[in-house]
Amino acid sequence: MVFLTVIAYVLGEFMAVAIPRRGAVGRFLNPCPFNLKEHAAITLMASAASQSALATEALASQDLFYGGYPSKVAGVFVVITSQLIGYGLAGLLRDVLVYPTHMLWPMNLPVTSLLESLHKDKTEAKARLKIFYIIFFTMLVWELFPEVSTSYTYLS
Amino acid sequence: MTSHIFCGPADFKRRIISKWPEAYIQARYFTLFVVPVLSQIFVSTMSIKRPSYDGADTDTGIPLHSVSPVNSSRDGSKPQIIDDSTKHGFANAEPESIPPPYEDEEGRKASVAVNTAEDLVTRVIDVEDDPTLNVWTFRMWFLGRSRQTALYSGSWDLLGSSAGASPILKNATLTILHRYRPIDLWRRPARDLLFQAADNLRLCGVLDRYRVCSR
């Protein structure tokens, strides 16, 4: 999710700079600088798709390692039903887990503070951004290099 | 009349059409027009009459009806207008209960000690909003939908997912995401690159070498 946030920031800033602002078309495509609310909306939309359903992995391992996966319609329905059971439980528990103000979800705090430090005044968020960029590039090397190398090892 | 072999939903549909064409047309109209309207009525009724949680919020001591974000659908009343005194994000919470941040001689703000969850949230998250900035821009829809589609199609799953899953399970997930596309339900397309890659995995015996499956 942090990856999605960072990529959205880069692409959004690029679109805010590259698209012209004049005329009716420009006012439609580029009405204002890239702001926090747009960024949060993009992150929400994309992160809804970033986590695939776990039933997919069960089907995948059955297909690849054990053989005899169900028919395609059954596979689709298995994924949909398991997801809908989860949605139903979440809807039932909304009054208890979401609405009370003392229900804190600390998982959301990193992305929120990242969004704010990217969009606040640069002078205010300077220390935060410095730490963020140091850890960002370190993690980029740490994650991307083994990922790419192992993928090529498996495919070769 | 030729003998009929039942082989799948398409054949079933064809048989139904040939036997009772008008019934099929009626069923089609039913699914297209009647079911959406009925389900909409059903869902809206449920959301109005949904019983609410009667507990009190422990932080503010206020009944949860007044802090719920869905005041509009409760009791059929109109949405409440939240005035400026509730800009800390909690409706009906007294602003005096949240202490102001300290300032040193240079004007830099330092936060007081964080004791409760409400303190933490109001310190970490900026609750100010600039209503002049628009959210529903072309940029938001373009980036959000395109990256969502890219992630759904699975081609970015390697980059987007966390490092928790093993690479071989990621390959398996990619394979299955491409195998279970909706278009495959009625037409089998040419095998794409990832599908071929998964087949090469089996043919090269990589899976055998790592003892994850036997052929």
PDB file of C-alpha atoms in Angstrom, chain A residues 1 3-5 7-9 11-13 15-17 19 28-39 41-53 56-57 59-61 63-67 69-76 91 94-96 98-106 108-109 112-113 116 120 128 143-144 147 150-151 153-156, chain B residues 9 50-53 56-60 64 67-70 74 89-90 117-118 120-121 123-127 129-145 147-149 151-152 156-163 165 167-173 175-177 179-180 184-185 188 197-198 200-202 204 206-207 209-210 212-214:
ATOM      1  CA  MET A   1       0.000   0.000   0.000  1.00  0.00           C
ATOM      2  CA  PHE A   3       4.189   1.390  -2.825  1.00  0.00           C
ATOM      3  CA  LEU A   4       0.847   2.343  -4.335  1.00  0.00           C
ATOM      4  CA  THR A   5       0.883   5.626  -2.441  1.00  0.00           C
ATOM      5  CA  ILE A   7       3.616   5.616  -7.290  1.00  0.00           C
ATOM      6  CA  ALA A   8       0.363   7.569  -7.149  1.00  0.00           C
ATOM      7  CA  TYR A   9       2.267  10.591  -5.853  1.00  0.00           C
ATOM      8  CA  LEU A  11       2.197   9.936 -11.417  1.00  0.00           C
ATOM      9  CA  GLY A  12      -0.159  12.551  -9.984  1.00  0.00           C
ATOM     10  CA  GLU A  13       2.547  15.178  -9.672  1.00  0.00           C
ATOM     11  CA  MET A  15       0.090  14.781 -14.513  1.00  0.00           C
ATOM     12  CA  ALA A  16      -0.322  18.051 -12.616  1.00  0.00           C
ATOM     13  CA  VAL A  17       2.860  19.396 -14.202  1.00  0.00           C
ATOM     14  CA  ILE A  19      -1.054  18.601 -18.562  1.00  0.00           C
ATOM     15  CA  PHE A  28     -11.273  19.904 -16.855  1.00  0.00           C
ATOM     16  CA  LEU A  29      -8.100  17.834 -16.938  1.00  0.00           C
ATOM     17  CA  ASN A  30      -5.960  19.874 -14.561  1.00  0.00           C
ATOM     18  CA  PRO A  31      -8.106  22.070 -12.329  1.00  0.00           C
ATOM     19  CA  CYS A  32      -5.861  22.319  -9.277  1.00  0.00           C
ATOM     20  CA  PRO A  33      -2.516  21.093  -7.947  1.00  0.00           C
ATOM     21  CA  PHE A  34      -2.380  17.460  -6.977  1.00  0.00           C
ATOM     22  CA  ASN A  35      -3.901  17.471  -3.518  1.00  0.00           C
ATOM     23  CA  LEU A  36      -4.183  15.135  -0.601  1.00  0.00           C
ATOM     24  CA  LYS A  37      -7.780  14.155  -1.177  1.00  0.00           C
ATOM     25  CA  GLU A  38      -7.179  12.965  -4.723  1.00  0.00           C
ATOM     26  CA  HIS A  39      -4.136  11.087  -3.544  1.00  0.00           C
ATOM     27  CA  ALA A  41      -8.863   8.437  -3.264  1.00  0.00           C
ATOM     28  CA  ILE A  42      -6.368   6.932  -5.708  1.00  0.00           C
ATOM     29  CA  THR A  43      -4.720   4.957  -2.930  1.00  0.00           C
ATOM     30  CA  LEU A  44      -8.076   3.644  -1.740  1.00  0.00           C
ATOM     31  CA  MET A  45      -9.150   2.611  -5.225  1.00  0.00           C
ATOM     32  CA  ALA A  46      -5.932   0.854  -6.089  1.00  0.00           C
ATOM     33  CA  SER A  47      -5.440  -0.836  -2.741  1.00  0.00           C
ATOM     34  CA  ALA A  48      -8.905  -2.347  -3.050  1.00  0.00           C
ATOM     35  CA  ALA A  49      -7.437  -4.400  -5.883  1.00  0.00           C
ATOM     36  CA  SER A  50      -3.952  -4.926  -4.510  1.00  0.00           C
ATOM     37  CA  GLN A  51      -4.860  -7.767  -2.190  1.00  0.00           C
ATOM     38  CA  SER A  52      -6.108 -10.768  -4.057  1.00  0.00           C
ATOM     39  CA  ALA A  53      -8.542 -13.207  -2.514  1.00  0.00           C
ATOM     40  CA  THR A  56      -7.330 -17.812  -5.507  1.00  0.00           C
ATOM     41  CA  GLU A  57      -4.157 -19.157  -3.949  1.00  0.00           C
ATOM     42  CA  LEU A  59      -7.083 -22.840  -6.471  1.00  0.00           C
ATOM     43  CA  ALA A  60      -3.641 -22.016  -7.790  1.00  0.00           C
ATOM     44  CA  SER A  61      -1.823 -24.477  -5.594  1.00  0.00           C
ATOM     45  CA  ASP A  63      -3.943 -26.562 -10.051  1.00  0.00           C
ATOM     46  CA  LEU A  64      -0.167 -26.418 -10.077  1.00  0.00           C
ATOM     47  CA  PHE A  65       0.858 -28.880  -7.403  1.00  0.00           C
ATOM     48  CA  TYR A  66      -1.983 -31.326  -6.837  1.00  0.00           C
ATOM     49  CA  GLY A  67      -3.898 -31.390 -10.112  1.00  0.00           C
ATOM     50  CA  TYR A  69      -8.816 -28.117 -10.159  1.00  0.00           C
ATOM     51  CA  PRO A  70     -12.581 -27.520 -10.379  1.00  0.00           C
ATOM     52  CA  SER A  71     -14.261 -26.161 -13.455  1.00  0.00           C
ATOM     53  CA  LYS A  72     -13.839 -22.506 -14.225  1.00  0.00           C
ATOM     54  CA  VAL A  73     -17.341 -21.556 -13.168  1.00  0.00           C
ATOM     55  CA  ALA A  74     -16.860 -23.372  -9.860  1.00  0.00           C
ATOM     56  CA  GLY A  75     -13.543 -21.587  -9.336  1.00  0.00           C
ATOM     57  CA  VAL A  76     -15.113 -18.199  -9.889  1.00  0.00           C
ATOM     58  CA  GLY A  91     -21.295  -5.490   7.497  1.00  0.00           C
ATOM     59  CA  ARG A  94     -19.786  -2.386  11.422  1.00  0.00           C
ATOM     60  CA  ASP A  95     -21.660  -1.008  14.410  1.00  0.00           C
ATOM     61  CA  VAL A  96     -19.166  -2.522  16.821  1.00  0.00           C
ATOM     62  CA  VAL A  98     -16.108   0.886  12.843  1.00  0.00           C
ATOM     63  CA  TYR A  99     -18.477   3.480  14.234  1.00  0.00           C
ATOM     64  CA  PRO A 100     -17.270   3.856  17.869  1.00  0.00           C
ATOM     65  CA  THR A 101     -14.582   6.502  18.096  1.00  0.00           C
ATOM     66  CA  HIS A 102     -12.468   4.450  20.460  1.00  0.00           C
ATOM     67  CA  MET A 103     -12.045   1.812  17.784  1.00  0.00           C
ATOM     68  CA  LEU A 104      -8.616   2.761  16.541  1.00  0.00           C
ATOM     69  CA  TRP A 105      -7.082   1.033  13.542  1.00  0.00           C
ATOM     70  CA  PRO A 106      -3.339   1.660  13.798  1.00  0.00           C
ATOM     71  CA  ASN A 108      -4.030   3.080   8.707  1.00  0.00           C
ATOM     72  CA  LEU A 109      -1.740   5.482  10.517  1.00  0.00           C
ATOM     73  CA  THR A 112      -2.085   8.575   6.596  1.00  0.00           C
ATOM     74  CA  SER A 113       1.045  10.165   7.979  1.00  0.00           C
ATOM     75  CA  GLU A 116       0.234  14.201   5.102  1.00  0.00           C
ATOM     76  CA  LYS A 120       2.070  19.442   3.837  1.00  0.00           C
ATOM     77  CA  ARG A 128       9.766  13.347   8.079  1.00  0.00           C
ATOM     78  CA  GLU A 143      13.090  -5.613  -2.058  1.00  0.00           C
ATOM     79  CA  LEU A 144      13.539  -5.157  -5.778  1.00  0.00           C
ATOM     80  CA  GLU A 147      12.620 -10.124  -6.360  1.00  0.00           C
ATOM     81  CA  THR A 150      14.699 -14.861  -8.085  1.00  0.00           C
ATOM     82  CA  SER A 151      12.048 -14.425 -10.772  1.00  0.00           C
ATOM     83  CA  THR A 153      16.086 -17.892 -11.694  1.00  0.00           C
ATOM     84  CA  TYR A 154      12.725 -19.573 -11.572  1.00  0.00           C
ATOM     85  CA  LEU A 155      11.847 -18.837 -15.159  1.00  0.00           C
ATOM     86  CA  SER A 156      15.176 -19.829 -16.695  1.00  0.00           C
TER      87      SER A 156
ATOM     88  CA  PRO B   9     -25.100 -24.016 -19.370  1.00  0.00           C
ATOM     89  CA  ARG B  50     -31.331  -1.621  10.592  1.00  0.00           C
ATOM     90  CA  PRO B  51     -31.181  -1.849  14.396  1.00  0.00           C
ATOM     91  CA  SER B  52     -28.402   0.252  15.791  1.00  0.00           C
ATOM     92  CA  TYR B  53     -25.849  -0.351  18.448  1.00  0.00           C
ATOM     93  CA  ALA B  56     -22.098   4.482  24.728  1.00  0.00           C
ATOM     94  CA  ASP B  57     -18.780   5.673  23.485  1.00  0.00           C
ATOM     95  CA  THR B  58     -16.247   5.273  26.258  1.00  0.00           C
ATOM     96  CA  ASP B  59     -14.109   8.204  25.211  1.00  0.00           C
ATOM     97  CA  THR B  60     -16.749  10.890  25.161  1.00  0.00           C
ATOM     98  CA  LEU B  64     -23.308   6.195  19.490  1.00  0.00           C
ATOM     99  CA  VAL B  67     -21.388  10.040  16.388  1.00  0.00           C
ATOM    100  CA  SER B  68     -22.426   7.666  13.659  1.00  0.00           C
ATOM    101  CA  PRO B  69     -21.399   8.701  10.155  1.00  0.00           C
ATOM    102  CA  VAL B  70     -24.663   7.375   8.715  1.00  0.00           C
ATOM    103  CA  ARG B  74     -31.021   6.281  10.712  1.00  0.00           C
ATOM    104  CA  GLY B  89     -13.595  14.975  13.591  1.00  0.00           C
ATOM    105  CA  PHE B  90     -15.808  13.890  16.455  1.00  0.00           C
ATOM    106  CA  ALA B 117      -6.938   6.962  21.140  1.00  0.00           C
ATOM    107  CA  GLU B 118      -8.767  10.202  20.443  1.00  0.00           C
ATOM    108  CA  LEU B 120      -3.548  10.029  19.094  1.00  0.00           C
ATOM    109  CA  VAL B 121      -5.841  10.354  16.116  1.00  0.00           C
ATOM    110  CA  ARG B 123      -2.500  14.568  16.814  1.00  0.00           C
ATOM    111  CA  VAL B 124      -1.356  12.337  13.987  1.00  0.00           C
ATOM    112  CA  ILE B 125      -4.066  12.997  11.438  1.00  0.00           C
ATOM    113  CA  ASP B 126      -4.577  16.484  10.142  1.00  0.00           C
ATOM    114  CA  VAL B 127      -8.278  17.256  10.451  1.00  0.00           C
ATOM    115  CA  ASP B 129      -9.861  20.490   5.065  1.00  0.00           C
ATOM    116  CA  ASP B 130      -9.638  22.887   2.144  1.00  0.00           C
ATOM    117  CA  PRO B 131     -13.048  22.692   0.455  1.00  0.00           C
ATOM    118  CA  THR B 132     -11.860  24.611  -2.606  1.00  0.00           C
ATOM    119  CA  LEU B 133      -9.733  21.710  -3.785  1.00  0.00           C
ATOM    120  CA  ASN B 134     -11.697  19.261  -5.856  1.00  0.00           C
ATOM    121  CA  VAL B 135     -11.537  15.508  -5.340  1.00  0.00           C
ATOM    122  CA  TRP B 136     -13.486  14.259  -8.331  1.00  0.00           C
ATOM    123  CA  THR B 137     -10.969  15.195 -10.964  1.00  0.00           C
ATOM    124  CA  PHE B 138     -10.021  13.448 -14.157  1.00  0.00           C
ATOM    125  CA  ARG B 139      -6.641  12.736 -12.594  1.00  0.00           C
ATOM    126  CA  MET B 140      -8.171  10.821  -9.692  1.00  0.00           C
ATOM    127  CA  TRP B 141     -10.375   8.649 -11.887  1.00  0.00           C
ATOM    128  CA  PHE B 142      -7.653   8.022 -14.454  1.00  0.00           C
ATOM    129  CA  LEU B 143      -4.938   7.003 -12.017  1.00  0.00           C
ATOM    130  CA  GLY B 144      -7.221   5.164  -9.622  1.00  0.00           C
ATOM    131  CA  ARG B 145      -9.087   3.126 -12.187  1.00  0.00           C
ATOM    132  CA  ARG B 147      -3.968   1.129 -11.469  1.00  0.00           C
ATOM    133  CA  GLN B 148      -6.917  -0.782 -10.095  1.00  0.00           C
ATOM    134  CA  THR B 149      -7.376  -2.487 -13.436  1.00  0.00           C
ATOM    135  CA  LEU B 151      -3.712  -4.818 -10.281  1.00  0.00           C
ATOM    136  CA  TYR B 152      -6.855  -6.789 -11.008  1.00  0.00           C
ATOM    137  CA  TRP B 156       1.374  -5.845 -11.367  1.00  0.00           C
ATOM    138  CA  ASP B 157       0.803  -8.317  -8.615  1.00  0.00           C
ATOM    139  CA  LEU B 158       4.528  -9.010  -8.309  1.00  0.00           C
ATOM    140  CA  LEU B 159       5.201  -5.351  -7.630  1.00  0.00           C
ATOM    141  CA  GLY B 160       2.121  -4.570  -5.622  1.00  0.00           C
ATOM    142  CA  SER B 161       2.024  -7.461  -3.228  1.00  0.00           C
ATOM    143  CA  SER B 162       4.109  -7.636  -0.116  1.00  0.00           C
ATOM    144  CA  ALA B 163       7.225  -9.725   0.175  1.00  0.00           C
ATOM    145  CA  ALA B 165       4.480 -14.744  -0.296  1.00  0.00           C
ATOM    146  CA  PRO B 167       7.915 -16.396  -5.523  1.00  0.00           C
ATOM    147  CA  ILE B 168       6.599 -19.768  -6.563  1.00  0.00           C
ATOM    148  CA  LEU B 169       3.226 -19.045  -4.996  1.00  0.00           C
ATOM    149  CA  LYS B 170       3.172 -15.678  -6.727  1.00  0.00           C
ATOM    150  CA  ASN B 171       3.740 -17.411 -10.048  1.00  0.00           C
ATOM    151  CA  ALA B 172       0.920 -19.780  -9.216  1.00  0.00           C
ATOM    152  CA  THR B 173      -1.356 -16.879  -8.371  1.00  0.00           C
ATOM    153  CA  THR B 175      -1.203 -18.268 -13.542  1.00  0.00           C
ATOM    154  CA  ILE B 176      -4.582 -18.746 -11.978  1.00  0.00           C
ATOM    155  CA  LEU B 177      -5.524 -15.096 -12.322  1.00  0.00           C
ATOM    156  CA  ARG B 179      -6.667 -18.699 -16.298  1.00  0.00           C
ATOM    157  CA  TYR B 180      -9.854 -17.580 -14.573  1.00  0.00           C
ATOM    158  CA  ASP B 184     -12.516 -17.969 -20.623  1.00  0.00           C
ATOM    159  CA  LEU B 185     -15.999 -18.947 -19.572  1.00  0.00           C
ATOM    160  CA  ARG B 188     -10.637 -20.132 -24.883  1.00  0.00           C
ATOM    161  CA  ALA B 197       5.835 -19.484 -18.412  1.00  0.00           C
ATOM    162  CA  ALA B 198       3.931 -21.655 -15.971  1.00  0.00           C
ATOM    163  CA  ASN B 200       7.672 -24.078 -18.942  1.00  0.00           C
ATOM    164  CA  LEU B 201       8.051 -24.397 -15.204  1.00  0.00           C
ATOM    165  CA  ARG B 202       6.528 -27.842 -15.391  1.00  0.00           C
ATOM    166  CA  CYS B 204      11.730 -27.893 -17.284  1.00  0.00           C
ATOM    167  CA  VAL B 206      11.827 -27.004 -11.869  1.00  0.00           C
ATOM    168  CA  LEU B 207       9.006 -28.081  -9.633  1.00  0.00           C
ATOM    169  CA  ARG B 209      13.825 -30.292  -8.562  1.00  0.00           C
ATOM    170  CA  TYR B 210      12.439 -28.352  -5.619  1.00  0.00           C
ATOM    171  CA  VAL B 212       7.028 -29.272  -4.680  1.00  0.00           C
ATOM    172  CA  CYS B 213       5.232 -31.648  -6.990  1.00  0.00           C
ATOM    173  CA  SER B 214       5.809 -34.894  -8.790  1.00  0.00           C
TER     174      SER B 214
END
